[in-house]
PDB file of C-alpha atoms in Angstrom:
ATOM      1  CA  MET L   1      39.947 -14.069  33.523  1.00 58.00           C
ATOM      2  CA  ALA L   2      37.769 -11.489  31.796  1.00 70.00           C
ATOM      3  CA  GLU L   3      34.720 -12.851  29.982  1.00 69.00           C
ATOM      4  CA  SER L   4      35.874 -11.875  26.484  1.00 90.00           C
ATOM      5  CA  SER L   5      39.362 -13.268  27.118  1.00 94.00           C
ATOM      6  CA  ARG L   6      37.835 -16.584  28.278  1.00 94.00           C
ATOM      7  CA  HIS L   7      35.650 -16.673  25.168  1.00 96.00           C
ATOM      8  CA  GLN L   8      38.671 -16.120  22.915  1.00 97.00           C
ATOM      9  CA  THR L   9      40.610 -18.860  24.736  1.00 97.00           C
ATOM     10  CA  ASN L  10      37.683 -21.290  24.464  1.00 98.00           C
ATOM     11  CA  LYS L  11      37.288 -20.515  20.740  1.00 98.00           C
ATOM     12  CA  LYS L  12      41.012 -21.189  20.179  1.00 98.00           C
ATOM     13  CA  ILE L  13      40.698 -24.552  21.944  1.00 98.00           C
ATOM     14  CA  VAL L  14      37.656 -25.548  19.838  1.00 98.00           C
ATOM     15  CA  SER L  15      39.259 -24.263  16.637  1.00 98.00           C
ATOM     16  CA  ARG L  16      42.363 -26.379  17.266  1.00 98.00           C
ATOM     17  CA  TRP L  17      40.214 -29.390  18.203  1.00 98.00           C
ATOM     18  CA  TRP L  18      38.195 -29.005  15.023  1.00 98.00           C
ATOM     19  CA  SER L  19      41.250 -28.650  12.842  1.00 97.00           C
ATOM     20  CA  GLU L  20      42.940 -31.755  14.270  1.00 97.00           C
ATOM     21  CA  TYR L  21      40.052 -34.033  15.248  1.00 97.00           C
ATOM     22  CA  TRP L  22      37.580 -33.375  12.426  1.00 96.00           C
ATOM     23  CA  GLY L  23      39.841 -31.837   9.794  1.00 95.00           C
ATOM     24  CA  LYS L  24      42.843 -34.155   9.986  1.00 95.00           C
ATOM     25  CA  LEU L  25      40.935 -37.052  11.651  1.00 95.00           C
ATOM     26  CA  ASN L  26      43.652 -37.146  14.302  1.00 96.00           C
ATOM     27  CA  PRO L  27      42.657 -38.934  17.549  1.00 97.00           C
ATOM     28  CA  ASP L  28      45.862 -37.847  19.351  1.00 97.00           C
ATOM     29  CA  ILE L  29      44.447 -34.379  20.011  1.00 98.00           C
ATOM     30  CA  VAL L  30      41.925 -35.915  22.427  1.00 98.00           C
ATOM     31  CA  ASP L  31      44.541 -36.457  25.157  1.00 98.00           C
ATOM     32  CA  GLU L  32      45.628 -32.852  24.954  1.00 98.00           C
ATOM     33  CA  LEU L  33      42.360 -30.944  24.697  1.00 98.00           C
ATOM     34  CA  ALA L  34      39.621 -33.156  26.165  1.00 98.00           C
ATOM     35  CA  ALA L  35      38.688 -33.664  29.795  1.00 98.00           C
ATOM     36  CA  ALA L  36      39.143 -37.243  30.995  1.00 98.00           C
ATOM     37  CA  ASP L  37      35.368 -37.711  31.202  1.00 98.00           C
ATOM     38  CA  ILE L  38      34.430 -35.879  27.968  1.00 98.00           C
ATOM     39  CA  ARG L  39      30.863 -36.547  26.764  1.00 98.00           C
ATOM     40  CA  TRP L  40      30.545 -36.831  22.957  1.00 98.00           C
ATOM     41  CA  TYR L  41      27.174 -37.163  21.215  1.00 98.00           C
ATOM     42  CA  TYR L  42      25.934 -37.193  17.621  1.00 96.00           C
ATOM     43  CA  PRO L  43      22.510 -38.790  17.023  1.00 92.00           C
ATOM     44  CA  LEU L  44      23.637 -40.845  14.016  1.00 88.00           C
ATOM     45  CA  VAL L  45      26.250 -42.765  16.010  1.00 87.00           C
ATOM     46  CA  GLY L  46      25.186 -42.216  19.602  1.00 92.00           C
ATOM     47  CA  GLU L  47      26.841 -41.101  22.815  1.00 97.00           C
ATOM     48  CA  VAL L  48      30.167 -42.060  24.315  1.00 98.00           C
ATOM     49  CA  GLN L  49      32.093 -40.830  27.323  1.00 98.00           C
ATOM     50  CA  GLY L  50      35.791 -40.691  28.076  1.00 98.00           C
ATOM     51  CA  ARG L  51      38.864 -39.978  25.985  1.00 98.00           C
ATOM     52  CA  GLU L  52      39.450 -43.521  24.720  1.00 98.00           C
ATOM     53  CA  GLU L  53      35.865 -43.824  23.433  1.00 98.00           C
ATOM     54  CA  VAL L  54      36.055 -40.433  21.719  1.00 98.00           C
ATOM     55  CA  LYS L  55      39.319 -41.499  20.036  1.00 98.00           C
ATOM     56  CA  LYS L  56      37.594 -44.651  18.777  1.00 97.00           C
ATOM     57  CA  ARG L  57      34.860 -42.555  17.115  1.00 96.00           C
ATOM     58  CA  ILE L  58      37.247 -40.540  14.946  1.00 96.00           C
ATOM     59  CA  SER L  59      39.400 -43.586  14.222  1.00 96.00           C
ATOM     60  CA  GLY L  60      36.279 -45.480  13.137  1.00 95.00           C
ATOM     61  CA  TYR L  61      35.256 -42.650  10.836  1.00 94.00           C
ATOM     62  CA  LYS L  62      38.745 -42.551   9.314  1.00 96.00           C
ATOM     63  CA  GLU L  63      38.643 -46.344   8.700  1.00 96.00           C
ATOM     64  CA  ARG L  64      35.412 -45.898   6.738  1.00 96.00           C
ATOM     65  CA  PHE L  65      36.086 -42.557   5.017  1.00 96.00           C
ATOM     66  CA  PRO L  66      39.911 -42.352   4.828  1.00 95.00           C
ATOM     67  CA  GLU L  67      39.866 -39.187   2.683  1.00 94.00           C
ATOM     68  CA  GLY L  68      36.945 -37.606   4.530  1.00 95.00           C
ATOM     69  CA  GLY L  69      36.910 -34.659   6.835  1.00 95.00           C
ATOM     70  CA  PHE L  70      35.010 -31.635   8.019  1.00 97.00           C
ATOM     71  CA  GLU L  71      35.738 -27.931   8.091  1.00 97.00           C
ATOM     72  CA  LEU L  72      34.288 -24.948   9.908  1.00 98.00           C
ATOM     73  CA  THR L  73      32.113 -22.779   7.698  1.00 97.00           C
ATOM     74  CA  ASP L  74      31.685 -19.713   9.855  1.00 97.00           C
ATOM     75  CA  GLU L  75      33.167 -17.878  12.808  1.00 97.00           C
ATOM     76  CA  LEU L  76      32.865 -19.689  16.141  1.00 98.00           C
ATOM     77  CA  ILE L  77      30.374 -18.234  18.617  1.00 98.00           C
ATOM     78  CA  ALA L  78      31.203 -18.224  22.332  1.00 98.00           C
ATOM     79  CA  GLU L  79      28.929 -17.521  25.293  1.00 97.00           C
ATOM     80  CA  GLY L  80      29.650 -18.579  28.877  1.00 96.00           C
ATOM     81  CA  ASP L  81      31.455 -21.928  28.716  1.00 97.00           C
ATOM     82  CA  ARG L  82      29.864 -22.887  25.372  1.00 98.00           C
ATOM     83  CA  VAL L  83      31.291 -22.572  21.859  1.00 98.00           C
ATOM     84  CA  VAL L  84      29.120 -23.158  18.783  1.00 98.00           C
ATOM     85  CA  ALA L  85      30.566 -24.340  15.488  1.00 98.00           C
ATOM     86  CA  LEU L  86      28.924 -24.479  12.059  1.00 98.00           C
ATOM     87  CA  TRP L  87      30.540 -27.024   9.755  1.00 98.00           C
ATOM     88  CA  GLU L  88      30.323 -29.097   6.588  1.00 98.00           C
ATOM     89  CA  GLY L  89      32.125 -32.024   5.090  1.00 97.00           C
ATOM     90  CA  GLY L  90      31.868 -35.747   4.546  1.00 96.00           C
ATOM     91  CA  GLY L  91      33.605 -38.150   2.215  1.00 96.00           C
ATOM     92  CA  THR L  92      33.482 -41.251   0.102  1.00 97.00           C
ATOM     93  CA  HIS L  93      33.056 -44.631   1.827  1.00 96.00           C
ATOM     94  CA  THR L  94      36.150 -46.523   0.659  1.00 96.00           C
ATOM     95  CA  GLY L  95      36.951 -48.322   3.934  1.00 96.00           C
ATOM     96  CA  ARG L  96      35.471 -50.987   6.146  1.00 95.00           C
ATOM     97  CA  SER L  97      31.794 -51.808   6.419  1.00 95.00           C
ATOM     98  CA  TRP L  98      29.490 -49.629   8.505  1.00 91.00           C
ATOM     99  CA  GLU L  99      26.451 -50.723  10.513  1.00 89.00           C
ATOM    100  CA  LEU L 100      23.905 -47.944  10.964  1.00 86.00           C
ATOM    101  CA  PRO L 101      20.437 -47.849  12.552  1.00 81.00           C
ATOM    102  CA  LEU L 102      18.754 -47.853   9.106  1.00 84.00           C
ATOM    103  CA  GLY L 103      20.996 -50.362   7.339  1.00 89.00           C
ATOM    104  CA  SER L 104      24.614 -51.096   6.553  1.00 92.00           C
ATOM    105  CA  LEU L 105      27.231 -50.271   3.970  1.00 93.00           C
ATOM    106  CA  PRO L 106      29.392 -53.090   2.681  1.00 95.00           C
ATOM    107  CA  GLU L 107      33.139 -52.610   2.655  1.00 96.00           C
ATOM    108  CA  ALA L 108      34.318 -49.947   0.190  1.00 96.00           C
ATOM    109  CA  SER L 109      30.771 -49.217  -1.080  1.00 96.00           C
ATOM    110  CA  GLY L 110      31.883 -46.044  -2.855  1.00 96.00           C
ATOM    111  CA  ALA L 111      28.864 -44.183  -1.452  1.00 95.00           C
ATOM    112  CA  GLU L 112      29.411 -40.467  -0.944  1.00 96.00           C
ATOM    113  CA  ALA L 113      27.933 -38.191   1.702  1.00 96.00           C
ATOM    114  CA  GLN L 114      28.389 -34.438   2.045  1.00 97.00           C
ATOM    115  CA  TYR L 115      26.450 -32.627   4.744  1.00 96.00           C
ATOM    116  CA  ALA L 116      26.428 -29.724   7.171  1.00 97.00           C
ATOM    117  CA  GLY L 117      25.736 -29.409  10.856  1.00 98.00           C
ATOM    118  CA  THR L 118      26.104 -27.533  14.125  1.00 98.00           C
ATOM    119  CA  THR L 119      28.079 -28.589  17.164  1.00 98.00           C
ATOM    120  CA  VAL L 120      28.005 -27.138  20.677  1.00 98.00           C
ATOM    121  CA  PHE L 121      31.087 -27.580  22.810  1.00 98.00           C
ATOM    122  CA  THR L 122      31.434 -27.041  26.538  1.00 98.00           C
ATOM    123  CA  VAL L 123      34.899 -25.881  27.598  1.00 98.00           C
ATOM    124  CA  GLN L 124      35.830 -25.778  31.281  1.00 98.00           C
ATOM    125  CA  ASP L 125      39.271 -25.109  32.753  1.00 97.00           C
ATOM    126  CA  GLY L 126      40.868 -25.235  29.301  1.00 97.00           C
ATOM    127  CA  LYS L 127      39.456 -28.690  28.393  1.00 98.00           C
ATOM    128  CA  ILE L 128      36.531 -29.748  26.231  1.00 98.00           C
ATOM    129  CA  THR L 129      34.045 -31.509  28.524  1.00 98.00           C
ATOM    130  CA  GLU L 130      31.246 -31.981  25.992  1.00 98.00           C
ATOM    131  CA  GLU L 131      30.742 -32.098  22.226  1.00 98.00           C
ATOM    132  CA  TYR L 132      27.114 -32.305  21.102  1.00 98.00           C
ATOM    133  CA  GLY L 133      26.315 -32.156  17.396  1.00 98.00           C
ATOM    134  CA  GLN L 134      23.376 -32.213  15.025  1.00 97.00           C
ATOM    135  CA  ALA L 135      23.420 -32.602  11.250  1.00 96.00           C
ATOM    136  CA  ASP L 136      21.321 -33.509   8.222  1.00 94.00           C
ATOM    137  CA  TYR L 137      21.308 -37.244   9.002  1.00 92.00           C
ATOM    138  CA  LEU L 138      18.237 -37.888   6.824  1.00 92.00           C
ATOM    139  CA  GLY L 139      20.225 -36.487   3.914  1.00 94.00           C
ATOM    140  CA  VAL L 140      23.216 -38.670   4.868  1.00 93.00           C
ATOM    141  CA  MET L 141      21.059 -41.801   4.855  1.00 92.00           C
ATOM    142  CA  GLN L 142      19.643 -40.832   1.430  1.00 94.00           C
ATOM    143  CA  GLN L 143      23.081 -40.106  -0.019  1.00 95.00           C
ATOM    144  CA  LEU L 144      24.424 -43.419   1.242  1.00 92.00           C
ATOM    145  CA  GLY L 145      21.493 -45.209  -0.405  1.00 92.00           C
ATOM    146  CA  LEU L 146      20.085 -46.559   2.864  1.00 92.00           C
ATOM    147  CA  ILE L 147      16.672 -44.876   2.406  1.00 92.00           C
ATOM    148  CA  GLU L 148      14.836 -43.560  -0.610  1.00 89.00           C
ATOM    149  CA  PRO L 149      14.831 -39.773  -1.191  1.00 82.00           C
TER     150      PRO L 149
END
C-alpha cells in the first residue's frame, strides 16, 4: 500500500474511533477497531491494556459525565503508523463518584470541566494498537474544585 494511501486509511480509522469512542462514548467500537492488546494511556487516569480494559475506561467516563464527550478540533496528522489528533471537550459531573489522585468528587457533584488535548494513535494492520494522550489536567483539577487556581 502506498504511503499516502496508508495514511488516509489510518486517519479514517482514527476518525471513526474518535467519533464513536470519544464523541458518542460508545465502548462497542473497541472490538471492531482496536487490536486485542491495545495500550491506552492518559496521565490523569493511568494506563490500561487490552480491549476489555479500554471499554471500561469509556464506560466509566460515561457513568460520571453522561452528557460529556470530545470532538476533534483540527485535521488529523498522519506519519508512518502514527496519527495525531487535537481535541477538546468535557462535561458536567452528574453521575457516580470519582476518585482521582488529588481528591474525589462525590456523586453528581455538578462540577464542570472543559479542556483540550492531543492524542497520538498507533495504527498497525488496520487496528489501533496504542492511544496515548495529554491534556490540561491541571486545569481539569482546578475546574473540578480539587485544587485551588
